[in-house]
Amino acid sequence: MSRVAVFLLFVSTIVRATNVQYCEENAEYEVKVKDVYISPNPIARGEPATFTISANTDRGISGGKLVIEVSFFGWHVHSETHDLCNKTTCPVETGDFLVAHSQVLPGYTPSGWYSLQMKMLDAQNKELTCIRFSIDIGSAPSVADM
């Protein structure tokens, strides 16, 4: 069994998979996203949260970037861009791969459901994939509130 399969088996026992949708329903993206795992779920304000994206590609990827857009009740509230090679091993080989991102949300982040859109671009800014999914920021008090 590959290391990716073992990791996903372990991750799937501790977090819930998130329903992922492509930004363009009929688009032929070069990177196919299988699942997004969020830990913890719901996300706790002021605590680390990890997003792990399980994907597949039919071609190698030497570099690029992730562009993340976040909306709350339809309002754009946050954007960030990351070097793809800081979130996965580069070059990305043909086949299955993982992209992981960890972040601590500020303690003042409002509770509720947020919409997240993530685009993966190659080194020439060609869109490799674009996905949307929701994240739940829990209403439990955070460490920052205490």
C-alpha positions as a printed NumPy array, in Angstrom:
array([[  0.   ,   0.   ,   0.   ],
       [  1.444,   3.427,  -0.91 ],
       [  2.333,   6.029,   1.701],
       [ -0.432,   8.285,   0.33 ],
       [ -3.049,   5.539,   0.762],
       [ -1.891,   4.795,   4.315],
       [ -1.934,   8.502,   5.183],
       [ -5.438,   8.959,   3.738],
       [ -6.699,   5.887,   5.593],
       [ -5.352,   7.366,   8.836],
       [ -6.686,  10.865,   8.111],
       [-10.143,   9.59 ,   7.154],
       [-10.532,   8.034,  10.607],
       [ -9.944,  11.317,  12.426],
       [-11.672,  13.948,  10.249],
       [-14.74 ,  14.284,   8.103],
       [-14.339,  14.695,   4.364],
       [-15.768,  17.883,   2.927],
       [-18.064,  17.993,  -0.112],
       [-15.974,  19.459,  -2.929],
       [-17.331,  21.026,  -6.118],
       [-15.416,  22.242,  -9.162],
       [-15.775,  25.95 ,  -9.956],
       [-16.726,  25.166, -13.565],
       [-18.958,  22.103, -13.814],
       [-17.856,  21.055, -17.325],
       [-14.224,  22.176, -17.197],
       [-11.457,  19.713, -18.021],
       [ -9.018,  20.461, -15.213],
       [ -5.574,  18.853, -15.381],
       [ -5.609,  18.302, -11.624],
       [ -8.525,  16.217, -10.349],
       [ -9.364,  16.759,  -6.689],
       [-10.58 ,  13.66 ,  -4.868],
       [-11.294,  15.024,  -1.376],
       [-10.587,  17.788,   1.072],
       [ -9.997,  16.833,   4.697],
       [-10.253,  19.385,   7.489],
       [ -8.895,  18.862,  10.981],
       [-10.443,  19.708,  13.322],
       [-13.917,  19.965,  11.877],
       [-15.512,  22.278,  12.887],
       [-12.526,  24.606,  13.009],
       [-11.828,  26.179,  16.401],
       [-10.997,  29.871,  16.473],
       [ -7.494,  30.557,  17.777],
       [ -6.43 ,  26.924,  17.245],
       [ -4.453,  25.373,  14.35 ],
       [ -6.554,  23.998,  11.478],
       [ -5.151,  21.788,   8.72 ],
       [ -6.594,  21.425,   5.228],
       [ -5.358,  18.406,   3.266],
       [ -6.3  ,  18.102,  -0.405],
       [ -6.053,  14.713,  -2.093],
       [ -5.563,  15.101,  -5.851],
       [ -4.355,  13.417,  -9.037],
       [ -2.592,  14.704, -12.14 ],
       [ -1.713,  13.184, -15.502],
       [  1.347,  15.417, -15.913],
       [  4.205,  16.547, -13.74 ],
       [  3.995,  20.004, -12.179],
       [  7.276,  21.824, -11.555],
       [  5.819,  24.685,  -9.534],
       [  2.999,  27.161,  -9.243],
       [  0.739,  28.7  ,  -6.665],
       [ -2.455,  28.237,  -4.683],
       [ -4.883,  31.143,  -4.643],
       [ -7.463,  30.984,  -1.843],
       [-10.557,  33.199,  -1.624],
       [-12.876,  33.127,   1.414],
       [-16.455,  34.443,   1.627],
       [-18.837,  34.763,   4.582],
       [-22.556,  35.144,   3.807],
       [-21.599,  35.981,   0.21 ],
       [-19.142,  38.732,   1.191],
       [-15.471,  38.37 ,   0.244],
       [-13.535,  38.469,   3.534],
       [-10.053,  37.096,   2.832],
       [ -7.55 ,  36.242,   0.073],
       [ -4.167,  34.601,   0.208],
       [ -1.648,  33.2  ,  -2.249],
       [  0.888,  30.462,  -1.479],
       [  3.786,  28.926,  -3.365],
       [  2.601,  25.435,  -4.381],
       [  6.   ,  23.942,  -3.54 ],
       [  5.614,  25.1  ,   0.081],
       [  2.396,  23.055,   0.347],
       [  3.449,  19.848,  -1.443],
       [  6.61 ,  18.159,  -2.699],
       [  7.864,  19.625,  -5.986],
       [  8.106,  18.632,  -8.645],
       [  4.696,  16.969,  -8.4  ],
       [  4.953,  13.617, -10.158],
       [  2.236,  12.102, -12.349],
       [ -0.367,  10.36 , -10.177],
       [ -1.752,  10.966,  -6.683],
       [ -0.431,  13.755,  -4.481],
       [ -1.382,  15.745,  -1.381],
       [ -1.47 ,  19.475,  -0.755],
       [ -1.532,  20.508,   2.922],
       [ -2.033,  23.903,   4.515],
       [ -2.207,  24.761,   8.22 ],
       [ -3.397,  28.022,   9.678],
       [ -4.558,  29.53 ,  12.964],
       [ -7.692,  31.639,  12.606],
       [ -7.845,  34.731,  14.834],
       [ -9.914,  34.424,  18.011],
       [-12.229,  37.195,  16.77 ],
       [-13.262,  35.229,  13.647],
       [-17.087,  35.073,  13.578],
       [-18.619,  31.606,  13.92 ],
       [-20.52 ,  30.116,  10.982],
       [-20.18 ,  28.563,   7.549],
       [-17.636,  30.048,   5.154],
       [-17.245,  29.395,   1.416],
       [-13.713,  28.738,   0.268],
       [-12.5  ,  28.729,  -3.34 ],
       [ -9.048,  27.398,  -4.17 ],
       [ -7.325,  27.685,  -7.54 ],
       [ -4.136,  25.826,  -8.358],
       [ -2.026,  27.522, -11.028],
       [  1.123,  26.216, -12.707],
       [  4.358,  28.208, -13.073],
       [  2.946,  29.897, -16.222],
       [ -0.298,  30.863, -14.354],
       [ -2.358,  28.276, -16.228],
       [ -5.298,  27.151, -14.078],
       [ -4.823,  23.468, -13.19 ],
       [ -7.914,  23.176, -11.001],
       [-10.462,  25.284,  -9.174],
       [-12.588,  23.923,  -6.333],
       [-15.152,  25.241,  -3.856],
       [-16.115,  23.874,  -0.483],
       [-17.525,  25.07 ,   2.819],
       [-15.821,  25.235,   6.174],
       [-17.477,  25.433,   9.58 ],
       [-15.914,  27.751,  12.124],
       [-17.286,  26.47 ,  15.408],
       [-19.124,  28.534,  17.951],
       [-17.303,  27.116,  20.951],
       [-15.205,  29.684,  22.836],
       [-11.614,  29.822,  21.664],
       [ -8.532,  30.006,  23.842],
       [ -8.22 ,  33.659,  22.751],
       [-11.656,  34.396,  24.28 ],
       [-10.732,  33.046,  27.725]])
